[in-house]
Amino acid sequence: MRFADIPGHEDVKRRLRQMVDEGRIPHALLFEGPAGSGKFALARALAQYIHCSHRTPEGDSCGECPECRQHQTFNHIDTVYSFPVVKKGGKPAVSDDYIDDFREFMAKYPYMDFDRWLMALDNINAQPQIYVEEGNSLLRRLSFMARQSQYKIVLLWLPERFKEETANKLLKLVEEPFGDTIFLMVSNNSRRILPTIYSRTQRISVKRYDDYELMSILEGMGYGEDVASDVARIAAGNVNEALRLADVSKERLQFFDLFVELMRKAYARKVGELREWSLAVAALGREPQMQFVDYCMRLVRESFIMHLSDPRLLTLTAAEHAFTVKFFPFINEKNVIDMCALFDAARRDIAANANAKIVFFDLAVKVIMLIRRK
C-alpha cells in the first residue's frame, strides 16, 4: 500500500512522511477516527514507507523494491499483524492462527469492514477479542532483533478489543519498548482503549470523508454517478457502508418495496397478506434478511427525524423521500423506540439462525400493533 493508493487525507500523509524523513518516528502511533475512513490503509502505507529502500522524491514508497513487494503481499518479514480473533476449539487464539484469512481480508477490504471480518471468521454472533495469549506471542516475536530492516513494525488493528490482561501485557511493551520496534495501532473507538496505553501513544486523527470525496472514491471503483451520489449522501463518510449500499443498490430497491408493503399491510391489518409477505422475506437468505432489517431500522429512524423539519438531517433517496413525506406521521415518540427494538430483536434472531418465516411473521404482527400507536 502506497500513500498514492489512498484517496484524500493529504494533511495526514504529509505529517507521516515528515515523521519518517526527519527520523522522529514515535515508538507507538495511534490512528483514531470513524470506521471506514481509511485509517488502516494509512498505517499500512506508513509501514511500507518506513521499510522502503528506494523512497521516491515525491515522498512515497517506490512500490518496486523487495521490501515494497513483500508489503504488497502482506509477507514482510519484519512486519507483524495483530487483530481481534475468536476462540478456536473453545480455547483462546492468537492472530497467527488466522493470518491467512486476515491477509485475504486486507486485500479484499482495504477499508477494514469489521462486519466482513466477522463473516470471514464464520461466526457472526462472536465478539472477537485480542487475548492475553496474543500479548505473550508479541513479546516472544519482538524479543528478536529486526532481521531485514531497521525497524520491526506491529500493525495492530482495534486495540479497543483487548482483553484487560492483554492490555496490561501490551502496556509493558509500550512503556519499555524495544529500540527497533514501532507500534502502529488503528482504532475505531479510542475511548475504549486502556487510558494508560492511550496516553503513551502519539495520536493521528483521521477524519471521515466528505460526500464529494466519497462519491469520487465510488466512481473510481466503477460505480455510476447516480449510485455514487445517492450512496455518498447516506453513508456519512464511511467507505465500508457506502460499498455495502452500492453493492446492494438493486436489493435496496427491493428492500424499499418490502418495507412499504409491510407498513401498508400492517396499517390495514391484512394478516393473511402479511403471512405471504413474511414468506417472501424469508426466501431472501440470511445475509440479505439482516440487511433488510438494517434497512427497515434506517427508514424508521429517518421517518422520525422528519418530524424535526430539517432536510439537512435526512439521508434519503428520492423514492424514499417521496414515501416518507406521507409515512412519517405514523412514526412518533410513542412507538419509535419499540419499533427499532422490534427490528433489532429480529436481526439478532436471524443472526442466530432462527426460523426466518416465524421471525418475520411475528415481526409483521407486532408492527400492526405499533403502527397505530399515537
XYZ file of C-alpha atoms in Angstrom:
374
model
C 0.000 0.000 0.000
C 1.437 3.359 -1.095
C 0.236 6.774 0.036
C -0.762 7.410 -3.584
C -3.182 4.462 -3.400
C -5.238 6.191 -0.687
C -7.678 8.943 -1.699
C -7.596 12.189 0.278
C -6.099 12.707 3.759
C -3.268 14.771 2.316
C -2.596 16.523 5.628
C -2.199 13.179 7.411
C 0.088 11.819 4.678
C 2.233 14.940 4.887
C 2.607 14.558 8.643
C 3.514 10.870 8.362
C 6.125 11.485 5.668
C 7.665 14.237 7.750
C 7.989 11.960 10.775
C 9.927 9.392 8.760
C 12.020 11.815 6.730
C 13.107 13.700 9.843
C 13.884 10.498 11.753
C 11.430 11.116 14.605
C 9.057 8.187 14.335
C 7.283 7.618 17.683
C 7.501 4.101 19.091
C 3.680 3.960 19.439
C 1.421 5.716 16.973
C -2.375 5.567 17.185
C -4.587 6.234 14.157
C -8.010 7.169 15.526
C -11.227 8.162 13.806
C -14.506 6.785 12.439
C -14.788 3.388 10.782
C -14.390 3.312 7.020
C -12.137 6.384 6.846
C -9.005 4.610 5.593
C -7.005 4.588 8.854
C -5.591 1.096 8.427
C -4.638 1.828 4.825
C -2.687 4.860 6.057
C -0.948 2.733 8.693
C -0.047 0.150 6.033
C 1.280 2.886 3.739
C 3.390 4.284 6.576
C 4.847 0.848 7.364
C 5.761 0.336 3.715
C 7.263 3.839 3.520
C 9.412 3.162 6.590
C 10.724 -0.108 5.165
C 11.077 1.017 1.525
C 14.692 1.095 0.339
C 14.073 3.487 -2.593
C 11.632 6.176 -1.494
C 10.511 8.496 -4.276
C 11.292 12.237 -4.424
C 7.520 12.835 -4.132
C 7.529 11.288 -0.667
C 6.175 7.797 -1.234
C 7.383 4.216 -1.220
C 8.642 3.063 -4.596
C 6.393 0.007 -4.906
C 9.161 -1.893 -6.704
C 11.882 -2.785 -4.180
C 11.835 -6.188 -2.422
C 10.521 -4.574 0.773
C 7.591 -2.954 -1.044
C 6.744 -6.170 -2.855
C 6.717 -8.045 0.436
C 4.379 -5.443 1.924
C 2.050 -5.701 -1.034
C 1.638 -9.430 -0.383
C 1.455 -8.952 3.420
C 4.618 -11.003 3.872
C 7.251 -8.511 5.011
C 9.499 -10.382 7.411
C 9.698 -7.518 9.922
C 6.005 -6.670 9.943
C 3.650 -8.286 12.443
C -0.148 -8.146 12.199
C -2.208 -8.250 15.395
C -6.011 -8.198 15.317
C -9.172 -9.472 17.070
C -9.934 -13.172 16.732
C -12.367 -15.723 18.136
C -11.574 -18.814 20.145
C -10.559 -21.982 18.347
C -11.853 -25.225 19.740
C -13.018 -23.385 22.850
C -9.516 -22.090 23.546
C -8.185 -18.512 23.155
C -6.459 -17.961 19.834
C -3.710 -15.672 18.546
C -3.547 -13.688 15.317
C -1.197 -16.184 13.651
C -3.990 -18.770 13.834
C -5.986 -16.635 11.382
C -3.221 -14.895 9.444
C -4.127 -16.382 6.039
C -7.745 -15.311 6.470
C -6.610 -11.850 7.564
C -4.316 -11.399 4.559
C -7.199 -12.263 2.248
C -9.445 -9.872 4.177
C -6.942 -6.979 3.959
C -6.531 -7.496 0.218
C -10.279 -7.595 -0.434
C -11.413 -4.919 2.057
C -8.635 -2.319 2.461
C -11.008 -0.074 4.425
C -11.317 -2.851 7.019
C -15.031 -3.606 7.232
C -15.436 -5.209 10.675
C -18.717 -6.900 9.703
C -16.894 -8.573 6.805
C -14.217 -9.760 9.219
C -16.934 -11.394 11.340
C -18.126 -13.193 8.232
C -14.559 -14.267 7.431
C -14.331 -15.729 10.936
C -17.548 -17.629 10.116
C -19.084 -16.598 13.418
C -21.296 -13.549 13.001
C -22.504 -13.728 16.617
C -18.984 -13.729 18.063
C -17.244 -10.892 19.864
C -13.674 -11.067 18.508
C -11.054 -10.041 21.034
C -7.300 -9.812 21.408
C -6.487 -12.350 24.106
C -3.641 -12.363 26.605
C -2.004 -15.140 24.589
C -1.558 -12.561 21.823
C 0.431 -10.368 24.217
C 2.691 -13.284 25.059
C 3.112 -14.080 21.364
C 4.059 -10.474 20.548
C 6.561 -10.394 23.398
C 8.280 -13.540 22.094
C 8.395 -12.316 18.484
C 9.614 -8.835 19.330
C 12.385 -10.157 21.562
C 14.360 -10.979 18.408
C 16.309 -8.287 16.597
C 14.923 -6.992 13.306
C 16.058 -9.421 10.627
C 15.977 -7.359 7.450
C 15.074 -3.743 8.251
C 15.994 -1.087 10.755
C 12.586 -1.423 12.426
C 10.145 -4.159 13.281
C 6.587 -2.852 12.877
C 3.459 -4.109 14.605
C 0.263 -3.227 12.733
C -2.353 -3.588 15.452
C -5.996 -3.362 14.420
C -8.635 -2.391 17.013
C -6.749 -2.158 20.337
C -10.096 -1.341 21.970
C -10.806 -5.069 21.718
C -8.018 -6.045 24.102
C -8.910 -8.298 26.972
C -7.852 -6.485 30.158
C -4.957 -8.874 30.719
C -3.792 -8.288 27.139
C -3.879 -4.527 27.601
C -1.712 -4.813 30.706
C 0.741 -7.048 28.849
C 0.961 -4.587 25.942
C 1.358 -1.700 28.364
C 4.736 -3.085 29.383
C 5.816 -3.244 25.731
C 4.678 0.346 25.143
C 6.204 1.675 28.392
C 9.520 -0.109 27.847
C 9.688 -0.519 24.058
C 12.331 -2.377 22.159
C 14.517 0.204 20.439
C 13.881 -1.276 16.996
C 10.082 -1.704 17.307
C 7.251 0.585 16.204
C 3.604 0.016 17.113
C 1.068 1.338 14.601
C -2.351 0.994 16.237
C -5.635 1.634 14.428
C -8.811 2.267 16.419
C -12.459 2.876 15.563
C -13.283 3.762 19.175
C -10.238 5.072 21.027
C -12.308 5.944 24.111
C -12.388 2.220 24.922
C -8.602 1.842 24.911
C -6.928 1.431 28.286
C -6.092 5.041 29.318
C -2.531 4.168 30.307
C -1.906 2.815 26.786
C -3.726 5.684 25.091
C -1.677 8.275 26.977
C 1.583 6.683 25.796
C 0.757 6.906 22.096
C 1.127 9.764 19.673
C -2.238 10.228 18.049
C -3.081 10.755 14.391
C -6.677 11.888 13.916
C -8.210 10.690 10.651
C -11.440 12.408 9.668
C -14.296 10.858 7.759
C -14.515 11.519 4.017
C -16.876 14.241 2.866
C -19.661 13.408 0.411
C -17.719 14.624 -2.632
C -14.612 12.585 -1.727
C -16.724 9.511 -1.071
C -18.534 9.930 -4.358
C -15.191 10.178 -6.184
C -13.935 7.014 -4.462
C -17.025 5.089 -5.573
C -16.817 6.379 -9.141
C -13.147 5.363 -9.171
C -14.264 1.849 -8.257
C -16.578 1.735 -11.257
C -19.931 2.723 -9.757
C -22.171 5.027 -11.783
C -22.597 8.679 -10.893
C -26.234 8.275 -9.787
C -25.477 5.373 -7.466
C -22.324 7.038 -6.125
C -24.169 10.303 -5.435
C -27.086 8.622 -3.636
C -24.846 6.359 -1.594
C -22.387 9.092 -0.628
C -25.157 11.149 0.976
C -26.401 8.196 3.001
C -23.100 6.610 4.107
C -21.884 9.604 6.204
C -18.263 9.333 5.069
C -17.907 5.607 5.771
C -16.431 3.852 2.720
C -17.435 0.419 4.004
C -21.048 1.480 4.453
C -21.007 3.143 1.037
C -19.744 -0.032 -0.619
C -22.380 -2.124 1.133
C -25.083 0.254 -0.040
C -23.707 0.436 -3.573
C -23.374 -3.327 -3.835
C -26.996 -3.814 -2.845
C -28.418 -0.915 -4.880
C -30.793 -3.290 -6.703
C -31.535 -5.119 -3.490
C -32.171 -1.768 -1.804
C -34.988 -1.103 -4.255
C -36.407 -4.485 -3.315
C -35.961 -3.651 0.382
C -37.821 -0.385 -0.145
C -40.744 -2.173 -1.787
C -40.842 -4.742 1.023
C -40.757 -2.036 3.708
C -43.594 -0.102 2.061
C -45.604 -3.307 1.693
C -45.066 -4.190 5.347
C -46.177 -0.803 6.642
C -49.224 -0.513 4.380
C -50.483 -4.011 5.057
C -49.786 -3.706 8.772
C -51.787 -0.480 8.937
C -54.630 -2.174 7.043
C -54.326 -5.227 9.358
C -54.158 -7.644 6.434
C -52.781 -10.561 8.426
C -53.152 -13.113 5.633
C -51.221 -10.930 3.194
C -48.554 -10.289 5.820
C -48.154 -14.044 6.091
C -47.305 -14.114 2.383
C -45.005 -11.118 2.916
C -43.077 -12.957 5.625
C -42.566 -15.942 3.294
C -41.168 -13.623 0.601
C -38.672 -12.067 3.039
C -37.705 -15.481 4.422
C -36.810 -16.567 0.871
C -34.101 -13.886 0.605
C -31.442 -15.796 2.557
C -29.871 -14.972 5.915
C -27.437 -12.206 4.904
C -29.986 -10.256 2.777
C -32.529 -10.721 5.578
C -30.207 -8.984 8.046
C -29.502 -6.239 5.506
C -33.242 -5.779 5.061
C -33.807 -5.427 8.802
C -30.987 -2.855 8.965
C -32.664 -1.007 6.105
C -36.010 -1.015 7.924
C -34.431 0.428 11.059
C -32.846 3.187 8.998
C -36.136 4.186 7.361
C -37.901 4.159 10.748
C -35.231 6.483 12.165
C -35.370 8.728 9.086
C -39.166 8.911 9.392
C -38.884 10.014 12.995
C -36.196 12.593 12.145
C -38.551 14.080 9.549
C -40.624 15.458 12.437
C -37.790 17.941 13.023
C -38.476 19.589 9.644
C -34.768 19.922 8.832
C -33.918 18.320 5.454
C -30.187 18.573 6.220
C -30.605 15.743 8.732
C -32.084 13.327 6.205
C -30.226 10.788 4.085
C -32.955 9.535 1.778
C -33.115 8.682 -1.894
C -35.778 10.394 -3.986
C -38.123 7.386 -3.801
C -37.611 7.000 -0.062
C -38.254 10.696 0.499
C -41.472 10.634 -1.532
C -42.820 7.792 0.613
C -41.537 9.080 3.942
C -43.150 12.503 3.481
C -46.522 10.741 3.754
C -45.471 7.985 6.148
C -43.575 9.868 8.870
C -46.641 10.852 10.995
C -47.057 7.174 11.851
C -43.609 7.038 13.475
C -43.677 9.109 16.642
C -42.336 9.318 20.186
C -44.894 6.723 21.324
C -43.690 3.933 19.042
C -40.264 4.728 17.530
C -38.206 3.107 20.311
C -40.311 -0.061 20.369
C -40.313 -0.206 16.575
C -36.496 -0.059 16.408
C -36.212 -2.595 19.236
C -38.519 -4.910 17.317
C -36.333 -4.839 14.206
C -33.178 -5.163 16.300
C -34.534 -8.287 18.006
C -35.446 -9.752 14.604
C -31.887 -9.166 13.401
C -30.453 -10.991 16.406
C -32.812 -13.902 15.865
C -31.893 -14.182 12.180
C -28.174 -13.999 13.036
C -28.741 -16.858 15.481
C -30.273 -18.997 12.683
C -33.856 -18.788 13.964
C -36.660 -19.824 11.617
C -36.981 -16.808 9.320
C -40.629 -17.481 8.428
C -41.598 -17.334 12.108
C -39.345 -14.354 12.862
C -40.752 -12.170 10.076
C -44.380 -13.129 10.592
C -44.032 -12.362 14.292
C -42.420 -9.037 13.381
C -45.241 -8.193 10.964
C -47.955 -8.921 13.549
C -46.231 -6.715 16.127
C -45.896 -3.891 13.580
C -49.702 -3.997 13.255
C -49.978 -3.056 16.939
C -47.190 -0.468 16.898
C -48.053 1.476 13.754
C -51.392 2.689 15.129
C -49.934 3.773 18.469
C -50.265 7.531 18.943
